[in-house]
């Protein structure tokens, strides 16, 4: 399996609505980070559909390595600025 591209080395804060379906980008190539824009087409990646339990601000992963996708778990701290835009190793 190929590794996803590190879209950023910090999470993004987004206001999400309860019971609304969202599609999280797992390939790291979307221009609409952290959400899917279809850039994964032709790859082994698929977006992650998710629904929130409550309307509030969430921190979503942009390094694409979180063990708690789509939410940030702090994994991004291991990536430097020069690794952004490249597949995680």
Short mmCIF file of C-alpha atoms in Angstrom, two decimals, residues 16-89:
data_model
loop_
_atom_site.label_atom_id
_atom_site.label_comp_id
_atom_site.label_asym_id
_atom_site.label_seq_id
_atom_site.Cartn_x
_atom_site.Cartn_y
_atom_site.Cartn_z
CA UNK A 16 -18.98 20.48 11.83
CA UNK A 17 -22.71 19.90 12.14
CA UNK A 18 -24.36 17.07 14.04
CA UNK A 19 -25.77 14.25 11.88
CA UNK A 20 -24.32 15.66 8.63
CA UNK A 21 -22.22 13.26 6.54
CA UNK A 22 -18.70 14.40 5.66
CA UNK A 23 -16.02 12.78 3.50
CA UNK A 24 -12.50 12.96 4.89
CA UNK A 25 -9.59 12.86 2.41
CA UNK A 26 -7.31 9.90 3.12
CA UNK A 27 -4.97 10.26 0.11
CA UNK A 28 -3.68 13.72 1.06
CA UNK A 29 -4.06 15.08 -2.49
CA UNK A 30 -7.37 16.92 -2.17
CA UNK A 31 -7.36 20.66 -2.83
CA UNK A 32 -10.27 20.95 -0.35
CA UNK A 33 -8.38 19.64 2.72
CA UNK A 34 -9.30 18.03 4.98
CA UNK A 35 -12.23 16.93 2.84
CA UNK A 36 -12.26 14.78 -0.30
CA UNK A 37 -12.46 16.38 -3.75
CA UNK A 38 -12.05 13.16 -5.74
CA UNK A 39 -8.28 13.47 -6.21
CA UNK A 40 -7.90 9.86 -5.08
CA UNK A 41 -9.43 8.61 -8.37
CA UNK A 42 -7.22 5.90 -9.84
CA UNK A 43 -5.46 5.21 -6.55
CA UNK A 44 -6.04 2.66 -3.82
CA UNK A 45 -7.40 5.37 -1.50
CA UNK A 46 -11.04 6.08 -0.77
CA UNK A 47 -12.54 8.86 1.34
CA UNK A 48 -13.67 8.17 4.89
CA UNK A 49 -17.36 8.95 5.42
CA UNK A 50 -18.16 10.13 8.95
CA UNK A 51 -20.92 11.80 10.97
CA UNK A 52 -20.42 13.86 14.14
CA UNK A 53 -22.36 13.31 17.35
CA UNK A 54 -22.64 17.03 18.04
CA UNK A 55 -22.26 20.38 16.30
CA UNK A 56 -18.98 21.96 17.38
CA UNK A 57 -15.41 22.70 16.30
CA UNK A 58 -13.21 19.67 15.61
CA UNK A 59 -9.51 19.32 14.81
CA UNK A 60 -9.15 17.11 11.75
CA UNK A 61 -5.96 15.33 10.74
CA UNK A 62 -4.02 16.67 7.77
CA UNK A 63 -0.91 14.50 8.02
CA UNK A 64 -3.17 11.50 7.16
CA UNK A 65 -1.38 9.32 9.73
CA UNK A 66 -3.70 9.67 12.75
CA UNK A 67 -4.79 6.43 14.40
CA UNK A 68 -8.12 8.18 15.08
CA UNK A 69 -9.04 9.42 11.59
CA UNK A 70 -10.54 11.82 10.76
CA UNK A 71 -9.59 13.40 14.07
CA UNK A 72 -6.11 14.59 14.98
CA UNK A 73 -4.20 12.48 17.51
CA UNK A 74 -0.95 14.49 17.50
CA UNK A 75 0.90 12.27 15.01
CA UNK A 76 1.62 15.36 12.85
CA UNK A 77 4.27 16.46 15.37
CA UNK A 78 6.74 13.98 13.86
CA UNK A 79 6.66 15.66 10.43
CA UNK A 80 8.72 18.69 9.43
CA UNK A 81 7.64 21.42 7.02
CA UNK A 82 9.82 19.94 4.27
CA UNK A 83 7.82 16.70 4.40
CA UNK A 84 4.50 18.44 3.61
CA UNK A 85 3.38 17.62 0.09
CA UNK A 86 5.25 14.31 0.04
CA UNK A 87 4.14 10.77 0.93
CA UNK A 88 4.69 9.81 4.55
CA UNK A 89 7.54 7.37 5.07
#
